[in-house]
Amino acid sequence: VQAQVPQRAADTVIALEEVIVTARRKEESLQDIPQTVTAITAQSLEDLNILRFNDLDKVVSGLQLQPDGGASMRGVTFNRSTAAAATVASYVNDAVVTSAVMANALFDTGQIEFLRGPQGTTRGVSAPSGAIHMTTHRVNLGDFGGSVKASANDLDGHNVEGAFNVPIIKDMLGIRLAGLEDVTDNGGVHSVHNGKDPSSKTQAGRITIRLEPNDTVSAVLMYQNMNKKDISYTQVVGTGAPGLTNVNAQANFNGPSITRDDLLSVQDRPSVGKTLVELATAQLNWSVVGHKLSYVGGYMDNDFGGSFNALDTANYLPGYEPIQYNETRNTAKSHELRLASEERLAGMFDYVVGVFDRSDTVAQPPIGQAVAYLAGAFGAPGTPTTAYSPYSVNRRYESHALINFARRVDETSFFANGTAHLLDDKLEISAGARHIDSKNVTATSLRATGPAAYIGAGDSAATFNSVGAIPAANCLAAGGQTTPASPYGAGICEINTLALVQLGVPQGVFRDLGSATLKHKTWIWDASVAYDITPDLMTYVHAGSSWREGPLSAGIQNTSSPPDPTLTSVTFHEPEKSESYEIGLKWSFLERRGRLNVDYYIQEYDNLILGGQSAYYYIPGTAPNVTRFTFTTGVPAEIQGADLDVGLAVTDNWSVSGNVSWAEGKVKNGIVPCSDGDFNGVPDTLFDTTITTTAARVAAFQAAGQSLALCPFSGSTLQAPEWNANLQSEVGIPLFGFEAFVRGLVNYQPSWTNANTLFEVPGYYLANLFVGVRDPNRKWDVTLYGNNITNTHKQLSNGNPITGLPVSTGLPGSTVRSTGDVFGPSGYSTAGQFTPRREYGLILRYNFGGG
């Protein structure tokens, strides 16, 4: 738990601030819950200048956050692109949301709770690794007030937020308005070919209404609207093109030499991302004769329309930037009705029973590359590729292809949980169960978009999107046309890709790639036993199970009749199941001036959904061809780990706290797709080194009688170090009627090797420092801060050589597959990931009235 300002429990006693959480859907002290929970209060978010959700892993050990909102805990790395259901469930005001909603700026936040281990018998959805529950700031029904905060840094960033609280009818009805503008330089990567600056701008507003007409009825309604626009470039490193391959692509035709410290790109235009997120939640409660009837509803609309990805990251086409248009939309709604005891039955029993219903719909193009170049794109059809020019792109021969992925998940669940309090409340026994009835409908299709693409005359092996062939050697016989107005002269015969559909070629303007409806009914359970050895020392045992829907891996081509069973098994995945067992201890000592919480757990997975990191070759069907795909698989796995959380109020104005998490996750004799050119079950690189032609790869698969190579795998389930830690401390110093303070936060990550990429990440620490002065009652403060004050600069992942965009020359036997094959090596690689840059800034904060 975060560093907390010490408080006086009595006139002569200093104690850590008590943190109240709602992990079990009722208000309880953090120290009384028989499970591992980390709570970050609103005060801690302000003190540590946590402005965005992705900064929370600075203060929560064992938590990994991805830019797209994916969250990972307890030894399993979650990849949003490989699974419909998250390993860590997300909630806002008790309503279920997708992880993407979380990947935004934070403002006017009440508290964020991190629940570790299987979830689902008391709230929301089933999740194997935990849950993140965020509550927005509550409306104050008694006092008018609000807050204003502004910060700016030396990296061209600023953050301004404010809240205004009005009790319309004192103690009965109130409203709270909150707003935000958050601007950053979005990583600071600029382009040598474009003067537009990178940036990220988020603007948001929220309205919350709280109604309590009497002591038995309450309602909280919240609506939030958030707009975000990102402008970014892909950072590259390298010397630029060496030249000599193509007379029209001399050395450095695509850009200059660039180092990692330069923070530069060679793209001609930036990528632009636009996101609109609407979120509404409702919490209604009615207390009657010792019971509480509650309703929680949520509605979410994530619109990622209007986004453009710039694709020519190595600038193979100077002066022109092919783009990929995204128009993803995710809408979801949920309803939960539950009945719980407010007064113990027979003086010793509590219960909660409920029903939960949700619907989640995603329309998510594209998957895979969106642009390919056909014969004629860089020179007349049939012209040798050595004569192609990167400076003249004929968009008439540019093919845009998107794989549309649509999914709808419906779930209806019933849950119940009961707790017995025995031995004068020293012993607590709890058990719960949930019945899940789910339906997952998916559909995938291929769509050609953008300018019409044409293929030149006589190109019998010409391809669209690198798959399939025109079924006739003669262009006219295949339905082509002579175009006297062709830029390459009269008499050139072309086939519009729209005609390929009528010709029976499967790569047309629209093709259904398959759909599936998966239905499942299952149970999960949860149980715990807690015993208070003393009023300040509790030990507990907690066990539970979880279930996750198996994903559909959209984009795998399986055109054999009947479908190939191996490809079917890696397309439609069985559900994931797990069981977890945890033992823990929670101790408050030195008259609650200190806190020590520790746990140890083991979690066994059956069919853990594991996303791949590399693309492997496979035969898509009866056609003599191979293609590549990054496969998702299900594997058995075991994870063991431990968490430690400590805190101490050293004096009345000095506190120290920290936490450490360790998790070791191993796949147990899994079978996964691999690169295995001789099909002996041992991974190799033959398909990428010795076996380099399409015909040789096809022959190898056919000789083995396999569509996909499979190998044993016993690697890690976690793409992160096995342990990490953070330490926080604050000292307050009375100064001329005010209070000066110094606050520090240090994170440590040990060295580790990513087994998927064989990249060794060095160990490092990051130190943030805050120095300022404030009103003793915290009405205002002024803070100077520095993030990464030691300027630690470590590479966290390796980049990959950029080979360019797909190219099909249409010439029989051609080995040209990319712009790299045509114009030579790019000389650039993607830069990989690095530790955050050093940042200095100023924060001004003022609270007025009731806050």
PDB file of C-alpha atoms in Angstrom, residues 119-278:
ATOM      1  CA  GLN A 119     -12.298 -13.102  -8.813  1.00  0.00           C
ATOM      2  CA  GLY A 120     -15.960 -13.480  -9.609  1.00  0.00           C
ATOM      3  CA  THR A 121     -18.075 -14.845  -6.740  1.00  0.00           C
ATOM      4  CA  THR A 122     -19.003 -11.442  -5.303  1.00  0.00           C
ATOM      5  CA  ARG A 123     -18.930  -9.125  -8.307  1.00  0.00           C
ATOM      6  CA  GLY A 124     -18.744  -8.706 -12.071  1.00  0.00           C
ATOM      7  CA  VAL A 125     -16.882 -11.220 -14.192  1.00  0.00           C
ATOM      8  CA  SER A 126     -14.581 -14.183 -13.663  1.00  0.00           C
ATOM      9  CA  ALA A 127     -10.866 -13.326 -13.842  1.00  0.00           C
ATOM     10  CA  PRO A 128      -7.867 -15.543 -12.962  1.00  0.00           C
ATOM     11  CA  SER A 129      -5.265 -12.963 -11.883  1.00  0.00           C
ATOM     12  CA  GLY A 130      -7.235 -10.271 -10.118  1.00  0.00           C
ATOM     13  CA  ALA A 131      -9.341  -7.156 -10.508  1.00  0.00           C
ATOM     14  CA  ILE A 132      -8.796  -3.400 -10.643  1.00  0.00           C
ATOM     15  CA  HIS A 133     -11.607  -1.366  -9.097  1.00  0.00           C
ATOM     16  CA  MET A 134     -11.582   2.398  -9.573  1.00  0.00           C
ATOM     17  CA  THR A 135     -14.074   4.709  -7.897  1.00  0.00           C
ATOM     18  CA  THR A 136     -14.575   8.306  -8.935  1.00  0.00           C
ATOM     19  CA  HIS A 137     -14.653  11.022  -6.282  1.00  0.00           C
ATOM     20  CA  ARG A 138     -17.846  10.923  -4.204  1.00  0.00           C
ATOM     21  CA  VAL A 139     -20.260  13.827  -4.130  1.00  0.00           C
ATOM     22  CA  ASN A 140     -20.222  15.715  -0.827  1.00  0.00           C
ATOM     23  CA  LEU A 141     -23.874  16.259   0.177  1.00  0.00           C
ATOM     24  CA  GLY A 142     -23.043  18.599   3.046  1.00  0.00           C
ATOM     25  CA  ASP A 143     -20.553  21.182   1.790  1.00  0.00           C
ATOM     26  CA  PHE A 144     -19.907  23.316  -1.255  1.00  0.00           C
ATOM     27  CA  GLY A 145     -16.336  23.026  -2.516  1.00  0.00           C
ATOM     28  CA  GLY A 146     -13.930  21.758  -5.087  1.00  0.00           C
ATOM     29  CA  SER A 147     -10.329  21.631  -6.201  1.00  0.00           C
ATOM     30  CA  VAL A 148      -8.009  22.927  -8.899  1.00  0.00           C
ATOM     31  CA  LYS A 149      -4.671  21.432  -9.908  1.00  0.00           C
ATOM     32  CA  ALA A 150      -2.220  22.429 -12.609  1.00  0.00           C
ATOM     33  CA  SER A 151       1.163  21.015 -13.527  1.00  0.00           C
ATOM     34  CA  ALA A 152       3.724  21.576 -16.269  1.00  0.00           C
ATOM     35  CA  ASN A 153       7.002  19.888 -17.154  1.00  0.00           C
ATOM     36  CA  ASP A 154      10.102  20.415 -19.243  1.00  0.00           C
ATOM     37  CA  LEU A 155       8.930  17.881 -21.859  1.00  0.00           C
ATOM     38  CA  ASP A 156       6.288  20.216 -23.318  1.00  0.00           C
ATOM     39  CA  GLY A 157       3.564  18.672 -21.192  1.00  0.00           C
ATOM     40  CA  HIS A 158       0.878  20.125 -18.961  1.00  0.00           C
ATOM     41  CA  ASN A 159      -2.057  18.815 -16.962  1.00  0.00           C
ATOM     42  CA  VAL A 160      -4.986  20.882 -15.692  1.00  0.00           C
ATOM     43  CA  GLU A 161      -7.914  19.431 -13.803  1.00  0.00           C
ATOM     44  CA  GLY A 162     -10.631  20.717 -11.550  1.00  0.00           C
ATOM     45  CA  ALA A 163     -13.764  19.670  -9.703  1.00  0.00           C
ATOM     46  CA  PHE A 164     -16.769  21.602  -8.430  1.00  0.00           C
ATOM     47  CA  ASN A 165     -19.079  20.115  -5.773  1.00  0.00           C
ATOM     48  CA  VAL A 166     -22.552  21.562  -5.066  1.00  0.00           C
ATOM     49  CA  PRO A 167     -25.051  20.220  -2.485  1.00  0.00           C
ATOM     50  CA  ILE A 168     -28.361  21.110  -4.180  1.00  0.00           C
ATOM     51  CA  ILE A 169     -30.465  19.898  -1.244  1.00  0.00           C
ATOM     52  CA  LYS A 170     -28.268  19.641   1.813  1.00  0.00           C
ATOM     53  CA  ASP A 171     -27.680  16.054   2.930  1.00  0.00           C
ATOM     54  CA  MET A 172     -30.063  14.758   0.244  1.00  0.00           C
ATOM     55  CA  LEU A 173     -29.036  15.725  -3.286  1.00  0.00           C
ATOM     56  CA  GLY A 174     -25.726  16.872  -4.689  1.00  0.00           C
ATOM     57  CA  ILE A 175     -23.834  17.197  -7.951  1.00  0.00           C
ATOM     58  CA  ARG A 176     -20.121  17.137  -8.793  1.00  0.00           C
ATOM     59  CA  LEU A 177     -18.572  18.378 -12.020  1.00  0.00           C
ATOM     60  CA  ALA A 178     -14.999  17.500 -12.981  1.00  0.00           C
ATOM     61  CA  GLY A 179     -12.859  18.261 -16.006  1.00  0.00           C
ATOM     62  CA  LEU A 180      -9.409  17.553 -17.404  1.00  0.00           C
ATOM     63  CA  GLU A 181      -6.923  18.589 -20.065  1.00  0.00           C
ATOM     64  CA  ASP A 182      -3.771  16.503 -20.290  1.00  0.00           C
ATOM     65  CA  VAL A 183      -1.112  17.215 -22.928  1.00  0.00           C
ATOM     66  CA  THR A 184       2.227  15.426 -23.490  1.00  0.00           C
ATOM     67  CA  ASP A 185       4.838  15.235 -26.250  1.00  0.00           C
ATOM     68  CA  ASN A 186       3.841  11.567 -26.712  1.00  0.00           C
ATOM     69  CA  GLY A 187       7.323  10.151 -26.293  1.00  0.00           C
ATOM     70  CA  GLY A 188       9.115  13.015 -28.035  1.00  0.00           C
ATOM     71  CA  VAL A 189       9.973  11.145 -31.256  1.00  0.00           C
ATOM     72  CA  HIS A 190      10.204  13.600 -34.191  1.00  0.00           C
ATOM     73  CA  SER A 191      10.600  12.927 -37.904  1.00  0.00           C
ATOM     74  CA  VAL A 192      13.516  14.129 -40.018  1.00  0.00           C
ATOM     75  CA  HIS A 193      11.075  14.450 -42.941  1.00  0.00           C
ATOM     76  CA  ASN A 194       8.139  16.174 -41.259  1.00  0.00           C
ATOM     77  CA  GLY A 195       8.087  19.224 -39.003  1.00  0.00           C
ATOM     78  CA  LYS A 196       4.857  18.381 -37.200  1.00  0.00           C
ATOM     79  CA  ASP A 197       5.478  17.767 -33.511  1.00  0.00           C
ATOM     80  CA  PRO A 198       4.305  14.566 -31.794  1.00  0.00           C
ATOM     81  CA  SER A 199       1.683  15.085 -29.113  1.00  0.00           C
ATOM     82  CA  SER A 200      -1.046  13.482 -27.069  1.00  0.00           C
ATOM     83  CA  LYS A 201      -4.013  15.534 -25.941  1.00  0.00           C
ATOM     84  CA  THR A 202      -6.793  14.274 -23.700  1.00  0.00           C
ATOM     85  CA  GLN A 203      -9.858  16.308 -22.760  1.00  0.00           C
ATOM     86  CA  ALA A 204     -12.514  14.912 -20.482  1.00  0.00           C
ATOM     87  CA  GLY A 205     -15.544  15.887 -18.461  1.00  0.00           C
ATOM     88  CA  ARG A 206     -17.580  14.106 -15.826  1.00  0.00           C
ATOM     89  CA  ILE A 207     -20.841  14.718 -14.019  1.00  0.00           C
ATOM     90  CA  THR A 208     -21.831  12.773 -10.902  1.00  0.00           C
ATOM     91  CA  ILE A 209     -25.180  12.970  -9.135  1.00  0.00           C
ATOM     92  CA  ARG A 210     -25.766  11.591  -5.656  1.00  0.00           C
ATOM     93  CA  LEU A 211     -29.226  11.208  -4.142  1.00  0.00           C
ATOM     94  CA  GLU A 212     -30.064  10.082  -0.611  1.00  0.00           C
ATOM     95  CA  PRO A 213     -33.670  11.084   0.101  1.00  0.00           C
ATOM     96  CA  ASN A 214     -33.746   9.075   3.338  1.00  0.00           C
ATOM     97  CA  ASP A 215     -31.703   6.601   5.353  1.00  0.00           C
ATOM     98  CA  THR A 216     -32.780   3.595   3.262  1.00  0.00           C
ATOM     99  CA  VAL A 217     -32.443   4.742  -0.361  1.00  0.00           C
ATOM    100  CA  SER A 218     -29.363   5.987  -2.193  1.00  0.00           C
ATOM    101  CA  ALA A 219     -28.324   6.495  -5.799  1.00  0.00           C
ATOM    102  CA  VAL A 220     -25.124   7.540  -7.543  1.00  0.00           C
ATOM    103  CA  LEU A 221     -25.229   8.277 -11.279  1.00  0.00           C
ATOM    104  CA  MET A 222     -22.124   9.136 -13.292  1.00  0.00           C
ATOM    105  CA  TYR A 223     -21.525  10.113 -16.931  1.00  0.00           C
ATOM    106  CA  GLN A 224     -18.068  10.694 -18.404  1.00  0.00           C
ATOM    107  CA  ASN A 225     -16.937  11.790 -21.847  1.00  0.00           C
ATOM    108  CA  MET A 226     -13.288  11.632 -22.891  1.00  0.00           C
ATOM    109  CA  ASN A 227     -11.652  12.674 -26.180  1.00  0.00           C
ATOM    110  CA  LYS A 228      -8.068  11.782 -26.969  1.00  0.00           C
ATOM    111  CA  LYS A 229      -5.908  12.561 -30.003  1.00  0.00           C
ATOM    112  CA  ASP A 230      -2.413  11.144 -30.486  1.00  0.00           C
ATOM    113  CA  ILE A 231       0.156  12.225 -33.069  1.00  0.00           C
ATOM    114  CA  SER A 232       3.201   9.968 -33.166  1.00  0.00           C
ATOM    115  CA  TYR A 233       6.110   8.694 -35.222  1.00  0.00           C
ATOM    116  CA  THR A 234       7.830   5.298 -35.078  1.00  0.00           C
ATOM    117  CA  GLN A 235      11.323   5.665 -33.644  1.00  0.00           C
ATOM    118  CA  VAL A 236      14.086   3.964 -35.662  1.00  0.00           C
ATOM    119  CA  VAL A 237      17.811   3.391 -35.253  1.00  0.00           C
ATOM    120  CA  GLY A 238      20.417   2.593 -37.885  1.00  0.00           C
ATOM    121  CA  THR A 239      22.606   3.987 -40.622  1.00  0.00           C
ATOM    122  CA  GLY A 240      19.989   4.257 -43.372  1.00  0.00           C
ATOM    123  CA  ALA A 241      19.949   2.364 -46.659  1.00  0.00           C
ATOM    124  CA  PRO A 242      23.378   1.138 -47.842  1.00  0.00           C
ATOM    125  CA  GLY A 243      22.276   1.394 -51.501  1.00  0.00           C
ATOM    126  CA  LEU A 244      23.937  -0.581 -54.397  1.00  0.00           C
ATOM    127  CA  THR A 245      20.905  -2.890 -54.848  1.00  0.00           C
ATOM    128  CA  ASN A 246      18.843  -0.576 -57.045  1.00  0.00           C
ATOM    129  CA  VAL A 247      20.117   2.245 -59.208  1.00  0.00           C
ATOM    130  CA  ASN A 248      17.148   4.371 -58.167  1.00  0.00           C
ATOM    131  CA  ALA A 249      17.710   3.776 -54.431  1.00  0.00           C
ATOM    132  CA  GLN A 250      21.152   5.064 -53.597  1.00  0.00           C
ATOM    133  CA  ALA A 251      22.721   5.071 -50.125  1.00  0.00           C
ATOM    134  CA  ASN A 252      20.629   6.928 -47.541  1.00  0.00           C
ATOM    135  CA  PHE A 253      17.824   7.582 -50.000  1.00  0.00           C
ATOM    136  CA  ASN A 254      15.431   6.925 -47.107  1.00  0.00           C
ATOM    137  CA  GLY A 255      17.156   8.920 -44.361  1.00  0.00           C
ATOM    138  CA  PRO A 256      20.318   9.672 -42.365  1.00  0.00           C
ATOM    139  CA  SER A 257      22.165   7.730 -39.683  1.00  0.00           C
ATOM    140  CA  ILE A 258      20.178   7.729 -36.394  1.00  0.00           C
ATOM    141  CA  THR A 259      21.131   6.598 -32.886  1.00  0.00           C
ATOM    142  CA  ARG A 260      18.837   5.541 -30.055  1.00  0.00           C
ATOM    143  CA  ASP A 261      19.435   8.800 -28.194  1.00  0.00           C
ATOM    144  CA  ASP A 262      18.283  10.878 -31.173  1.00  0.00           C
ATOM    145  CA  LEU A 263      14.547  10.068 -30.706  1.00  0.00           C
ATOM    146  CA  LEU A 264      13.992  10.300 -34.462  1.00  0.00           C
ATOM    147  CA  SER A 265      11.815   8.786 -37.164  1.00  0.00           C
ATOM    148  CA  VAL A 266      12.064   8.831 -40.968  1.00  0.00           C
ATOM    149  CA  GLN A 267       8.342   8.711 -41.722  1.00  0.00           C
ATOM    150  CA  ASP A 268       6.928  11.284 -44.122  1.00  0.00           C
ATOM    151  CA  ARG A 269       3.799  11.754 -42.018  1.00  0.00           C
ATOM    152  CA  PRO A 270       2.794  10.826 -38.491  1.00  0.00           C
ATOM    153  CA  SER A 271       0.302   8.277 -37.280  1.00  0.00           C
ATOM    154  CA  VAL A 272      -2.844   9.884 -35.905  1.00  0.00           C
ATOM    155  CA  GLY A 273      -5.033   8.186 -33.346  1.00  0.00           C
ATOM    156  CA  LYS A 274      -8.453   9.463 -32.257  1.00  0.00           C
ATOM    157  CA  THR A 275     -10.442   7.989 -29.401  1.00  0.00           C
ATOM    158  CA  LEU A 276     -13.817   8.900 -27.967  1.00  0.00           C
ATOM    159  CA  VAL A 277     -14.835   7.122 -24.769  1.00  0.00           C
ATOM    160  CA  GLU A 278     -18.275   7.490 -23.230  1.00  0.00           C
TER     161      GLU A 278
END
